[in-house]
Amino acid sequence: MTMLTAVADLLGLSSNTLLVAVAMAAVGMAAGVVGCFSVLRRRALIGDAAAHATLPGVALAFVITGSRGLPVLLIGAVVSAVASMGLLVLLRRFTRTRDDAATAIVIGVSFGMGVALISGLVARGVPGSGGLERFLLGSTASLSAADARLLVIVSLLSTGLVAAFVKEATVVSFDPGFAAAAGWPVWWIDFALVAMTAVMVVAGLPAAGAVLVTALVVIPPVAARQWTDRVGVMLVLAGAFGLVSAVAGVAASAVVPGLATGPMVVLAAAALFAVSLVCAPSRGLLAMALRPRMPLAPPERGGP
Amino acid sequence: MSGLRGVIEFLTASGGMHGWAMATAAVVSAAAAVVGSLLVVRRMSLIGDAISHAVLPGIVVGVLLGGRPGGPLATLGAVAAALLTVWLAELLRGKARLSEDAAAGVVFTTLFAAGVALLSAAASRVDVDPGCVLYGMLELVPFDTVELAWLEVPRAFLGGLLVLAGVLAVLWLSWRQQLATAFDADAAAVVGLPAKAMTTGLLCATAVVTVASFEAVGAVIVVAMLVVPAATAELLVATLPRLILVAVGLAVASACSGYAVAWQAETNAAGMIAVMLGVGYAAAVLIAPDGMLARGTASLRLAWRVVCEDVLAEAWRAEEVGAALPASPRGGLAGMLAAWWLTRRGRLLPGGRLSEQGRGQAEMVVRSHRLWETWLGRHVRLPLDHLHPPAEWIEHYLGAEMRQRLEAEMAHTPAGSVAADPHGSTIPPER
């Protein structure tokens, strides 16, 4: 911790501010890494349902425990995010509602429920309830050093888990049929990936808020995908992009007063994506425009 | 009647404040439900979700140029933002080879973030509360009115009414085309309908509805108003006209009840409307014609019939060999319950022997069982000890006609007529 204080002094920041920035960097990185597999698995918007569903969980955790400590609220958020994922599975299994509509229902209704709960608490003047609104669009202002440490630990654990099971997650993402035929526990790997996405969505709440946090698990992986066709490289790049956008966004909202963190984080990520879209070596728009048009290859002779 | 008087008092209190707010919510919800019906049946719910978020910067720019949050300039801006969303998502899918959901995820979060940032940056010049973006200000709607002949009408209500009328008019005029496209967009394109233009039109309508509901419920909760009524109606009815009617009915009911409950509970009306829509959907999941209750009772009823028939058949077999009845029937507690019920209904006599009526029913179960064993033995050539388990299942599902056909078919085989099953037990005749 002394080193941190020294660095903070060097930068002219309070050590708390620096710790929060480090936490946001870790969260951005882990969200980017975990998000890679939900993008590769074509489930980018599942995270959005989980994100909106965190809101009632946060409010209910506050109502039940009366605590406004971040760990308690985030546990509530994880529970309701995972419950919403379970609800999606149940709706798919037991109703005729199609996936897209089911996702939209979970997004709209759970967000409405969260808003109604939080507004009700605020209208009754419950002390501390006003702070819940920061989960809508994100704000790192009230994070304590302990909160920051918790976020760092969660992020490093998630990143470590992904690193340990890259092979499994890759096989399931690219060819679930093959994975199942080869006897892999596809259901469990899928469940673990979705659950980790939910956890990272929750960890990203202070940075980006419920409405926008899905961008943390979607945009950096998508930007990274532009640069490479290899999963390992994509994971590293997505982590880096997530880290940079989280730090840039938090810094921008610290400079401009009254600006929520979430939009700035998302805009920073979007800027990185735009650069990737244009400049990436083989898939980039620039490279495609400059590449000489290949003449059609003459038909091969003596084929099968 | 005091209840009705209470309702009227609530609606007309303080210059009709609640009445107008409720009417605004109802009109806006109805318009959203109509557009949402098309989105849901065309499997475009998530695009609707993306657009409702992505129009925010358009609205903010419209307001910055001097418009009002629900006015024509904001509408124009929102439609432009919606088209931009669709164009960008297409670009990302085509050029960057992103999957559909990833493209939508990138575009709408970016545009929404841009909208919020723009709003915060111009906070001093725009009177739009960032909170309004997220959950609307239905409570304040009645105070912004325009003079219409002799009536003071809230602006948002008027805007919502115009949008509802416009949506209904367009739907009326293009009904046949909408029906064809909703049913199968590719086929509609093949027969020469402008399917692509209609899709774009639907997305623009989504943008317009979002603008109309912006002041009432904000740009996030409108997702619930677009998708939930139609998804609920889809569980209850089967044709598009009915789906739209039911969706509108549900939307209006949820808007009114949500507002009233929110007022009672002192909370945000838009959030409560979304909760009411969710309650309606949950109810439909339970009570729809093929809902969970109907399916649950059907499978319970089947399970009960199987238990009862097993008890009867067991009694019949005991009678056949002249054995004593077992102390307690098969199937544990369910079997005992079934025996009690069968005694009450006169199928079993006290003591567990079959009544004449029960014997008839039991015989048909045993007949089904043994016919099936015989058929399996002759046609599938299963070994003797493999015949019983499948017959134990199917005995509950064979009807009189099926039994007769089995018997008739086997009568024509070289093995001849069927008097006994492969185990040598007599097959009872049809009654």
XYZ file of C-alpha atoms in Angstrom:
735
model
C 0.000 0.000 0.000
C 2.944 2.321 0.580
C 3.908 2.062 -3.069
C 0.385 3.034 -4.035
C 0.563 6.069 -1.789
C 3.873 7.030 -3.326
C 2.478 6.744 -6.848
C -0.584 8.720 -5.798
C 1.601 11.479 -4.410
C 3.600 11.507 -7.612
C 0.405 11.970 -9.674
C -1.035 14.513 -7.275
C -4.092 12.308 -6.548
C -5.468 11.061 -3.269
C -4.618 7.413 -2.750
C -8.351 6.636 -2.723
C -8.821 8.150 -6.178
C -5.895 6.149 -7.464
C -7.200 2.946 -5.918
C -10.600 3.526 -7.503
C -8.925 4.121 -10.859
C -6.976 0.875 -10.464
C -10.211 -0.935 -9.610
C -11.953 0.467 -12.676
C -8.998 -0.585 -14.813
C -9.232 -4.124 -13.426
C -12.992 -4.240 -13.953
C -12.681 -2.947 -17.521
C -10.021 -5.525 -18.300
C -11.908 -8.459 -16.799
C -15.171 -7.422 -18.460
C -13.415 -7.284 -21.827
C -11.855 -10.713 -21.332
C -15.048 -12.399 -20.113
C -17.105 -10.643 -22.794
C -15.042 -12.247 -25.569
C -16.832 -15.538 -25.142
C -20.324 -14.075 -24.991
C -19.559 -12.241 -28.253
C -18.068 -15.364 -29.861
C -21.046 -17.407 -28.646
C -23.382 -14.791 -30.220
C -25.032 -13.950 -26.961
C -23.974 -10.330 -26.734
C -27.363 -9.118 -25.552
C -27.822 -11.676 -22.768
C -25.553 -9.407 -20.742
C -27.985 -6.562 -21.332
C -30.822 -8.525 -19.758
C -28.600 -9.363 -16.787
C -27.535 -5.729 -16.505
C -31.062 -4.320 -16.364
C -32.071 -7.093 -13.993
C -29.431 -6.060 -11.443
C -31.468 -3.015 -10.509
C -34.276 -4.669 -8.522
C -31.614 -6.826 -6.848
C -29.708 -3.769 -5.693
C -32.885 -2.144 -4.381
C -34.128 -5.292 -2.645
C -30.732 -5.923 -1.042
C -30.923 -2.395 0.329
C -34.479 -2.906 1.599
C -33.725 -6.258 3.220
C -30.421 -5.432 4.889
C -30.757 -1.682 5.261
C -27.090 -1.505 4.328
C -25.802 0.586 1.500
C -22.381 -1.008 1.473
C -21.241 -1.965 -1.987
C -20.615 -5.682 -1.238
C -24.185 -6.208 -0.007
C -25.736 -4.346 -2.931
C -23.579 -6.204 -5.438
C -24.523 -9.571 -3.935
C -28.175 -8.571 -4.419
C -27.337 -7.597 -7.988
C -25.635 -10.935 -8.718
C -28.577 -12.866 -7.299
C -31.136 -11.031 -9.399
C -28.942 -11.094 -12.520
C -28.521 -14.865 -12.267
C -32.234 -15.227 -11.447
C -33.080 -13.315 -14.610
C -30.893 -15.679 -16.625
C -32.747 -18.592 -15.049
C -36.031 -16.890 -15.883
C -34.950 -16.613 -19.531
C -34.212 -20.350 -19.598
C -37.628 -21.091 -18.045
C -39.463 -18.818 -20.483
C -37.736 -20.567 -23.371
C -38.600 -23.982 -21.982
C -42.184 -23.434 -20.867
C -43.705 -20.710 -23.046
C -44.165 -19.973 -26.717
C -42.442 -16.586 -26.301
C -39.436 -16.370 -28.597
C -35.941 -15.578 -27.342
C -35.812 -11.976 -28.544
C -39.141 -11.068 -26.964
C -38.236 -12.893 -23.749
C -34.989 -10.927 -23.479
C -36.800 -7.655 -24.091
C -39.425 -8.544 -21.481
C -36.757 -9.223 -18.866
C -34.986 -5.968 -19.771
C -38.084 -3.773 -19.649
C -39.924 -5.269 -16.703
C -36.946 -5.719 -14.402
C -35.720 -2.207 -15.111
C -39.200 -0.858 -14.400
C -39.301 -2.838 -11.177
C -35.945 -1.430 -10.110
C -36.994 2.127 -10.915
C -40.283 1.715 -9.028
C -38.478 0.286 -5.985
C -35.797 2.972 -5.908
C -38.261 5.831 -6.497
C -40.492 4.469 -3.762
C -37.579 4.401 -1.315
C -36.489 7.907 -2.285
C -40.050 9.274 -2.006
C -40.297 7.851 1.514
C -37.048 9.554 2.393
C -35.329 6.329 3.409
C -31.833 7.434 4.385
C -29.219 6.317 1.890
C -31.728 5.397 -0.812
C -30.755 8.390 -2.949
C -27.374 6.765 -3.459
C -29.032 3.879 -5.276
C -29.658 6.080 -8.300
C -25.949 5.989 -9.066
C -26.463 2.419 -10.258
C -28.538 3.700 -13.181
C -25.797 5.478 -15.103
C -22.717 4.741 -13.023
C -20.698 6.840 -10.615
C -17.441 6.019 -8.935
C -17.579 9.007 -6.617
C -18.730 7.140 -3.534
C -16.478 4.082 -3.840
C -14.355 3.407 -0.784
C -10.931 1.793 -0.732
C -12.495 -1.457 0.503
C -15.004 -1.421 -2.377
C -12.172 -0.849 -4.821
C -10.232 -3.804 -3.399
C -13.312 -6.028 -3.687
C -13.739 -5.083 -7.341
C -10.062 -5.759 -8.042
C -10.293 -9.215 -6.441
C -13.467 -10.142 -8.347
C -11.935 -8.951 -11.615
C -8.674 -10.815 -11.151
C -10.526 -13.986 -10.171
C -12.727 -13.796 -13.287
C -9.757 -13.148 -15.539
C -7.880 -16.034 -13.918
C -10.825 -18.389 -14.403
C -11.056 -17.517 -18.083
C -7.297 -17.968 -18.478
C -7.495 -21.378 -16.814
C -10.351 -22.613 -18.998
C -9.583 -20.954 -22.329
C -9.511 -24.268 -24.170
C -12.889 -25.423 -22.862
C -14.566 -22.066 -23.457
C -13.118 -21.822 -26.968
C -14.315 -25.254 -28.042
C -17.815 -24.648 -26.670
C -17.994 -21.198 -28.282
C -16.969 -22.303 -31.747
C -18.496 -25.748 -31.996
C -20.839 -26.766 -29.181
C -21.938 -29.782 -31.222
C -18.396 -31.110 -31.407
C -17.839 -30.376 -27.728
C -20.957 -32.316 -26.785
C -19.997 -35.217 -29.064
C -16.528 -35.290 -27.513
C -18.159 -35.697 -24.122
C -17.537 -32.225 -22.686
C -20.004 -30.877 -20.155
C -21.270 -28.238 -22.605
C -24.211 -27.220 -20.430
C -21.987 -26.516 -17.443
C -19.350 -24.645 -19.441
C -22.099 -22.541 -21.017
C -23.636 -21.903 -17.622
C -20.250 -20.882 -16.205
C -19.679 -18.477 -19.095
C -23.107 -16.886 -18.682
C -22.691 -16.681 -14.908
C -19.291 -15.030 -15.282
C -20.772 -12.538 -17.714
C -23.431 -11.776 -15.105
C -20.756 -11.341 -12.422
C -18.726 -8.969 -14.600
C -21.849 -7.011 -15.497
C -22.440 -6.567 -11.783
C -18.817 -5.638 -11.076
C -19.094 -3.069 -13.865
C -22.168 -1.401 -12.328
C -20.247 1.302 -10.411
C -18.303 2.120 -13.569
C -21.067 2.124 -16.164
C -24.502 1.771 -14.547
C -27.250 -0.740 -15.342
C -28.310 0.822 -18.636
C -24.892 0.914 -20.258
C -22.766 -1.721 -18.521
C -23.483 -4.235 -21.267
C -21.175 -2.125 -23.457
C -18.251 -3.162 -21.229
C -18.712 -6.814 -22.157
C -19.556 -6.179 -25.817
C -17.553 -3.323 -27.304
C -13.961 -4.210 -26.260
C -14.257 -7.828 -27.483
C -15.838 -6.687 -30.739
C -13.053 -4.141 -31.232
C -10.425 -6.788 -30.446
C -12.012 -9.183 -32.921
C -11.177 -6.746 -35.727
C -7.450 -7.168 -35.195
C -7.086 -10.919 -34.982
C -8.460 -14.336 -35.743
C -6.822 -15.953 -32.716
C -8.728 -16.336 -29.437
C -5.651 -15.750 -27.252
C -4.769 -12.482 -28.965
C -8.405 -11.415 -28.889
C -8.596 -12.017 -25.121
C -5.485 -9.959 -24.450
C -6.556 -7.123 -26.746
C -10.100 -7.057 -25.366
C -8.681 -6.864 -21.853
C -6.431 -3.998 -22.865
C -9.230 -2.121 -24.656
C -11.535 -2.594 -21.675
C -8.862 -1.372 -19.303
C -8.094 1.727 -21.371
C -11.738 2.671 -21.909
C -12.660 2.247 -18.256
C -9.766 4.421 -17.101
C -10.338 7.034 -19.810
C -14.048 7.183 -19.048
C -13.583 7.487 -15.303
C -10.959 10.197 -15.826
C -13.193 12.128 -18.236
C -16.129 12.096 -15.861
C -13.839 13.216 -13.032
C -12.765 16.235 -15.112
C -16.267 17.232 -16.253
C -18.435 17.846 -13.193
C -21.942 16.353 -13.089
C -21.227 13.823 -15.806
C -22.088 10.194 -15.080
C -19.250 7.714 -15.548
C -21.133 5.215 -17.701
C -21.591 7.276 -20.867
C -17.928 8.358 -20.843
C -16.673 4.773 -20.444
C -18.902 3.664 -23.301
C -17.856 6.527 -25.554
C -14.179 5.776 -24.873
C -14.756 2.121 -25.785
C -16.686 3.174 -28.881
C -13.794 5.393 -29.966
C -11.406 2.437 -29.658
C -13.836 0.360 -31.679
C -14.065 3.010 -34.388
C -10.269 3.093 -34.662
C -10.208 -0.703 -34.845
C -12.926 -0.748 -37.477
C -10.986 1.595 -39.711
C -7.345 0.689 -39.021
C -7.257 -3.049 -38.302
C -4.711 -4.753 -40.559
C -6.759 -7.238 -42.553
C -10.431 -6.644 -41.684
C -10.183 -2.867 -41.344
C -12.073 -0.591 -43.729
C -8.828 1.132 -44.736
C -7.035 -2.115 -45.463
C -9.990 -3.354 -47.463
C -10.123 -0.166 -49.510
C -6.377 -0.227 -50.230
C -6.156 -3.911 -51.019
C -5.827 -4.503 -54.757
C -8.797 -6.355 -56.142
C -7.872 -9.960 -56.788
C -8.784 -11.190 -60.254
C -10.985 -14.248 -60.141
C -8.818 -17.336 -59.986
C -9.044 -19.513 -63.099
C -10.846 -22.784 -62.446
C -8.498 -25.526 -61.342
C -8.010 -28.374 -63.704
C -8.489 -31.979 -62.951
C -10.502 -31.534 -59.809
C -12.228 -34.476 -58.193
C -71.263 2.912 -6.164
C -68.921 4.560 -3.704
C -66.050 2.792 -5.453
C -66.978 4.383 -8.764
C -67.368 7.764 -7.118
C -63.927 7.316 -5.590
C -62.463 6.583 -9.007
C -64.111 9.649 -10.526
C -62.896 11.811 -7.674
C -59.359 10.471 -8.146
C -59.445 11.172 -11.871
C -60.852 14.690 -11.627
C -59.016 15.883 -8.519
C -56.888 19.038 -8.819
C -57.954 19.950 -12.322
C -58.054 16.391 -13.627
C -54.374 15.890 -12.968
C -54.565 12.123 -12.489
C -57.085 11.762 -15.272
C -54.825 13.472 -17.783
C -51.705 11.660 -16.671
C -53.495 8.335 -16.896
C -54.980 9.180 -20.277
C -51.537 10.171 -21.568
C -50.014 6.929 -20.330
C -52.871 4.951 -21.873
C -52.634 6.644 -25.285
C -48.879 6.326 -25.453
C -48.972 2.689 -24.296
C -51.612 1.864 -26.883
C -49.495 3.317 -29.697
C -46.452 1.429 -28.421
C -48.471 -1.792 -28.209
C -49.609 -1.509 -31.848
C -46.075 -0.962 -33.140
C -44.725 -3.559 -30.717
C -47.151 -6.193 -32.012
C -45.514 -5.993 -35.420
C -42.041 -5.994 -33.854
C -42.811 -9.094 -31.798
C -44.404 -11.174 -34.547
C -41.547 -10.249 -36.890
C -39.004 -11.279 -34.221
C -37.575 -7.782 -34.099
C -38.054 -7.148 -30.362
C -34.375 -6.565 -29.739
C -34.078 -4.155 -32.648
C -36.990 -2.295 -31.106
C -35.077 -2.299 -27.819
C -31.951 -0.966 -29.536
C -33.844 1.772 -31.374
C -35.689 2.960 -28.310
C -32.294 3.528 -26.638
C -30.542 4.877 -29.696
C -33.001 7.689 -30.462
C -31.865 9.602 -27.389
C -29.157 11.696 -29.104
C -31.675 12.562 -31.836
C -34.144 13.821 -29.250
C -31.438 15.814 -27.464
C -30.240 17.437 -30.695
C -33.851 18.264 -31.566
C -34.290 19.900 -28.171
C -30.980 21.760 -28.509
C -32.222 23.169 -31.816
C -35.172 24.660 -29.979
C -37.736 21.870 -29.981
C -39.560 20.246 -27.108
C -38.833 16.708 -25.869
C -42.017 15.406 -27.523
C -42.255 17.904 -30.354
C -41.760 17.725 -34.124
C -38.055 18.645 -34.065
C -37.299 15.961 -31.507
C -39.338 13.498 -33.568
C -37.343 14.362 -36.656
C -34.096 13.941 -34.741
C -35.264 10.611 -33.319
C -36.225 9.245 -36.731
C -32.826 10.323 -38.057
C -31.130 8.575 -35.119
C -33.202 5.436 -35.739
C -32.173 5.357 -39.402
C -28.572 5.979 -38.344
C -28.818 3.026 -35.953
C -30.115 0.709 -38.647
C -27.519 1.927 -41.146
C -24.665 1.561 -38.663
C -25.804 -1.888 -37.554
C -25.996 -2.958 -41.204
C -22.539 -1.500 -41.827
C -21.066 -3.356 -38.865
C -22.688 -6.573 -39.981
C -21.571 -6.219 -43.567
C -18.135 -4.659 -43.293
C -16.982 -5.680 -39.840
C -18.735 -9.069 -40.053
C -20.254 -8.702 -36.589
C -23.177 -10.880 -35.594
C -26.535 -9.150 -35.414
C -26.719 -8.910 -31.645
C -23.148 -7.686 -31.267
C -23.745 -5.001 -33.900
C -26.908 -3.857 -32.139
C -25.115 -3.964 -28.782
C -22.314 -1.724 -30.009
C -24.526 0.790 -31.789
C -27.267 1.377 -29.268
C -25.032 1.617 -26.209
C -22.798 4.082 -28.041
C -25.674 6.252 -29.237
C -27.397 6.167 -25.852
C -24.137 7.117 -24.145
C -23.685 9.939 -26.631
C -27.205 11.132 -25.854
C -26.633 11.140 -22.094
C -23.249 12.856 -22.478
C -24.756 15.475 -24.784
C -27.559 16.015 -22.314
C -25.138 16.452 -19.399
C -22.898 18.758 -21.400
C -25.808 20.979 -22.398
C -27.608 20.687 -19.068
C -27.730 24.453 -18.612
C -29.418 25.004 -21.976
C -31.868 22.101 -22.052
C -34.676 21.549 -19.612
C -34.571 17.783 -19.884
C -33.851 15.999 -16.653
C -31.438 13.056 -17.148
C -33.787 11.140 -14.873
C -36.528 11.756 -17.440
C -34.445 9.828 -19.963
C -34.469 6.778 -17.732
C -37.955 6.745 -16.314
C -40.013 9.661 -17.574
C -41.944 12.275 -15.680
C -45.525 11.182 -16.046
C -46.453 13.103 -12.900
C -45.457 16.393 -14.560
C -47.175 15.763 -17.881
C -50.512 17.390 -16.909
C -48.851 20.739 -16.178
C -47.581 21.381 -19.698
C -50.797 22.084 -21.575
C -52.010 23.656 -24.796
C -55.335 25.463 -25.297
C -57.529 23.382 -27.593
C -60.846 25.128 -28.317
C -62.247 25.295 -24.778
C -60.089 22.627 -23.166
C -56.641 22.706 -21.628
C -55.022 19.541 -22.979
C -51.578 18.303 -21.923
C -49.146 18.504 -24.805
C -47.871 14.963 -24.270
C -51.437 13.617 -24.423
C -52.087 15.409 -27.682
C -48.797 14.191 -29.124
C -49.535 10.632 -28.047
C -53.020 10.804 -29.536
C -51.671 12.087 -32.867
C -49.055 9.319 -32.972
C -51.648 6.678 -32.102
C -53.953 7.962 -34.838
C -51.101 8.051 -37.334
C -49.937 4.539 -36.471
C -53.484 3.190 -36.759
C -54.054 5.000 -40.066
C -50.867 3.631 -41.619
C -51.690 0.162 -40.327
C -55.211 0.401 -41.781
C -53.991 1.522 -45.183
C -51.231 -1.074 -45.458
C -53.005 -3.888 -43.655
C -52.709 -6.583 -46.326
C -49.061 -5.817 -46.913
C -48.380 -5.781 -43.164
C -50.097 -9.118 -42.753
C -48.060 -10.693 -45.552
C -44.781 -9.248 -44.313
C -45.452 -10.158 -40.699
C -46.218 -13.722 -41.721
C -43.179 -14.215 -43.952
C -41.025 -11.241 -44.921
C -39.005 -13.205 -47.490
C -42.070 -14.529 -49.253
C -43.558 -11.019 -49.223
C -40.409 -9.687 -50.893
C -40.542 -12.453 -53.492
C -44.105 -11.612 -54.514
C -43.069 -8.004 -54.994
C -44.033 -6.279 -51.758
C -41.625 -3.563 -50.616
C -40.602 -5.629 -47.579
C -37.419 -3.693 -46.963
C -39.176 -0.328 -47.025
C -41.819 -1.691 -44.683
C -39.170 -2.851 -42.248
C -37.585 0.599 -42.306
C -41.028 2.111 -41.810
C -41.614 -0.095 -38.792
C -38.306 1.009 -37.275
C -39.188 4.675 -37.900
C -42.561 4.063 -36.229
C -40.680 2.634 -33.249
C -38.649 5.839 -33.104
C -41.776 8.012 -33.313
C -43.494 6.047 -30.557
C -40.396 6.351 -28.382
C -40.439 10.129 -28.806
C -44.136 10.281 -28.006
C -43.610 8.276 -24.825
C -40.360 10.010 -23.906
C -41.871 12.515 -21.488
C -44.226 9.956 -19.993
C -41.958 6.951 -19.479
C -38.483 7.776 -20.785
C -36.381 5.980 -23.366
C -35.649 2.806 -21.381
C -38.978 1.669 -19.952
C -40.614 2.130 -23.352
C -39.058 -1.254 -24.215
C -41.521 -2.884 -21.844
C -44.413 -0.992 -23.433
C -43.359 -2.052 -26.926
C -42.743 -5.726 -26.323
C -44.623 -7.001 -23.272
C -48.265 -6.398 -24.352
C -47.697 -8.092 -27.711
C -45.744 -10.980 -26.177
C -48.577 -11.457 -23.663
C -51.244 -11.305 -26.354
C -49.279 -13.836 -28.392
C -49.779 -16.379 -25.626
C -53.528 -15.788 -25.569
C -54.675 -15.463 -29.194
C -53.548 -16.712 -32.570
C -54.351 -14.138 -35.284
C -52.705 -10.779 -35.886
C -55.855 -8.595 -35.626
C -56.794 -10.180 -32.298
C -53.196 -9.984 -31.135
C -53.144 -6.230 -31.753
C -56.538 -5.725 -30.068
C -55.586 -7.732 -26.983
C -52.182 -6.031 -26.810
C -53.787 -2.589 -26.884
C -56.281 -3.633 -24.227
C -53.511 -4.949 -21.991
C -51.428 -1.823 -22.558
C -54.258 0.514 -21.586
C -55.192 -1.580 -18.557
C -51.567 -1.707 -17.362
C -51.095 2.010 -17.934
C -54.149 2.911 -15.843
C -53.564 0.358 -13.075
C -49.823 1.076 -12.993
C -50.409 4.792 -12.599
C -53.000 4.288 -9.852
C -50.828 1.825 -7.935
C -47.794 4.092 -8.278
C -49.784 6.983 -6.863
C -50.967 4.878 -3.932
C -47.476 3.516 -3.292
C -45.771 6.863 -3.832
C -43.416 5.705 -6.509
C -42.508 6.196 -10.146
C -45.467 5.648 -12.472
C -43.495 4.470 -15.517
C -41.705 1.824 -13.460
C -45.012 0.632 -12.016
C -46.593 0.443 -15.476
C -43.744 -1.834 -16.544
C -44.298 -3.954 -13.439
C -48.026 -4.213 -14.241
C -47.183 -5.307 -17.786
C -44.906 -7.956 -16.280
C -47.684 -9.126 -13.960
C -50.004 -9.439 -16.956
C -47.426 -11.487 -18.826
C -46.857 -13.772 -15.836
C -50.616 -14.277 -15.523
C -50.834 -15.156 -19.211
C -47.994 -17.662 -18.864
C -50.069 -19.361 -16.183
C -53.614 -19.205 -17.552
C -53.148 -19.184 -21.343
C -54.985 -21.990 -23.211
C -51.690 -23.902 -23.444
C -50.246 -22.193 -20.394
C -48.540 -23.793 -17.445
C -51.746 -24.308 -15.443
C -53.507 -26.007 -18.358
C -50.503 -28.195 -19.108
C -49.944 -28.937 -15.439
C -53.549 -30.050 -14.854
C -53.488 -32.101 -18.053
C -50.419 -34.039 -16.971
C -51.730 -34.415 -13.417
C -55.008 -35.760 -14.782
C -53.118 -38.224 -16.965
C -50.976 -39.365 -14.046
C -54.114 -39.872 -11.951
C -55.827 -41.908 -14.656
C -52.733 -44.130 -14.938
C -52.685 -44.757 -11.195
C -56.419 -45.566 -11.120
C -56.214 -47.921 -14.070
C -53.210 -49.667 -12.553
C -55.145 -50.273 -9.333
C -58.145 -51.661 -11.258
C -55.968 -53.875 -13.450
C -54.180 -55.243 -10.416
C -57.477 -56.155 -8.790
C -58.610 -57.824 -12.019
C -55.453 -59.930 -12.284
C -55.804 -61.020 -8.658
C -59.394 -62.062 -9.426
C -58.253 -63.917 -12.571
C -55.879 -66.241 -10.738
C -58.061 -66.371 -7.645
C -55.345 -64.886 -5.490
C -55.916 -62.712 -2.461
C -55.664 -58.956 -2.982
C -52.396 -57.406 -1.861
C -52.594 -55.633 1.478
C -52.064 -52.229 -0.127
C -52.381 -51.328 -3.805
C -49.438 -50.587 -6.053
C -48.180 -47.027 -6.344
C -47.773 -46.202 -2.651
C -49.754 -43.261 -1.356
C -51.135 -42.348 -4.787
C -52.349 -45.914 -5.211
C -54.105 -45.877 -1.823
C -55.715 -42.566 -2.676
C -56.822 -43.964 -6.020
C -58.315 -47.059 -4.344
C -60.285 -44.864 -1.946
C -61.561 -42.717 -4.796
C -62.447 -45.728 -6.963
C -64.436 -47.179 -4.057
C -66.323 -43.916 -3.736
C -67.081 -43.882 -7.439
C -68.358 -47.462 -7.285
C -65.579 -49.050 -9.359
C -64.285 -51.028 -6.399
C -66.435 -52.671 -3.733
C -65.521 -52.167 -0.089
C -62.759 -54.668 0.580
C -61.062 -54.058 -2.718
C -63.000 -56.412 -5.046
C -64.068 -55.058 -8.422
C -67.623 -53.917 -9.015
C -69.252 -54.833 -12.351
C -68.482 -51.369 -13.683
C -64.889 -51.473 -12.487
C -64.414 -54.930 -13.935
C -65.362 -53.640 -17.383
C -62.832 -50.840 -17.198
C -60.114 -53.113 -15.814
C -60.685 -55.686 -18.518
C -60.094 -53.126 -21.246
C -56.800 -52.105 -19.651
C -55.675 -55.727 -19.350
C -56.898 -56.442 -22.887
C -54.828 -53.525 -24.225
C -51.814 -54.777 -22.295
C -52.001 -58.344 -23.522
C -52.857 -57.434 -27.121
C -49.797 -55.236 -27.236
C -47.584 -57.953 -25.760
C -48.866 -60.349 -28.373
C -48.294 -57.895 -31.194
C -44.783 -57.096 -29.981
C -44.000 -60.788 -29.618
C -45.126 -61.559 -33.170
C -43.953 -58.509 -35.102
C -40.953 -57.155 -33.278
C -39.821 -60.522 -31.971
C -38.823 -59.204 -28.604
C -37.831 -61.901 -26.127
C -40.567 -62.875 -23.669
C -39.118 -61.000 -20.718
C -38.978 -57.734 -22.699
C -42.675 -57.606 -23.528
C -44.122 -56.459 -20.239
C -42.536 -52.983 -19.686
C -43.677 -51.356 -22.964
C -47.138 -52.869 -22.593
C -47.327 -51.477 -19.073
C -46.971 -48.008 -20.623
C -49.135 -48.336 -23.657
C -52.099 -50.029 -21.961
C -53.300 -46.586 -20.851
C -53.291 -45.086 -24.330
C -54.908 -47.707 -26.590
C -58.542 -46.999 -27.449
C -61.233 -49.430 -28.577
C -60.530 -48.840 -32.261
C -56.814 -49.430 -31.872
C -57.449 -52.685 -29.997
C -59.783 -53.917 -32.695
C -57.290 -53.123 -35.430
C -54.506 -54.901 -33.569
C -56.707 -57.953 -33.155
C -57.894 -57.891 -36.766
C -54.370 -57.574 -38.110
C -53.058 -60.412 -36.040
C -55.991 -62.638 -37.059
C -54.618 -62.568 -40.609
C -51.120 -63.679 -39.698
C -50.062 -67.328 -39.881
C -50.038 -67.546 -36.106
C -53.783 -67.141 -36.303
C -56.281 -65.554 -34.005
C -55.459 -64.171 -30.600
C -56.918 -65.988 -27.666
C -53.896 -65.776 -25.383
C -50.848 -63.517 -25.010
C -47.256 -64.808 -25.299
C -47.222 -65.585 -21.576
C -50.244 -67.808 -22.050
C -52.783 -65.592 -20.294
C -56.221 -65.207 -21.840
C -56.955 -61.953 -23.604
C -60.360 -60.702 -22.463
C -62.797 -59.930 -25.287
C -63.824 -56.405 -26.204
C -66.873 -55.237 -24.249
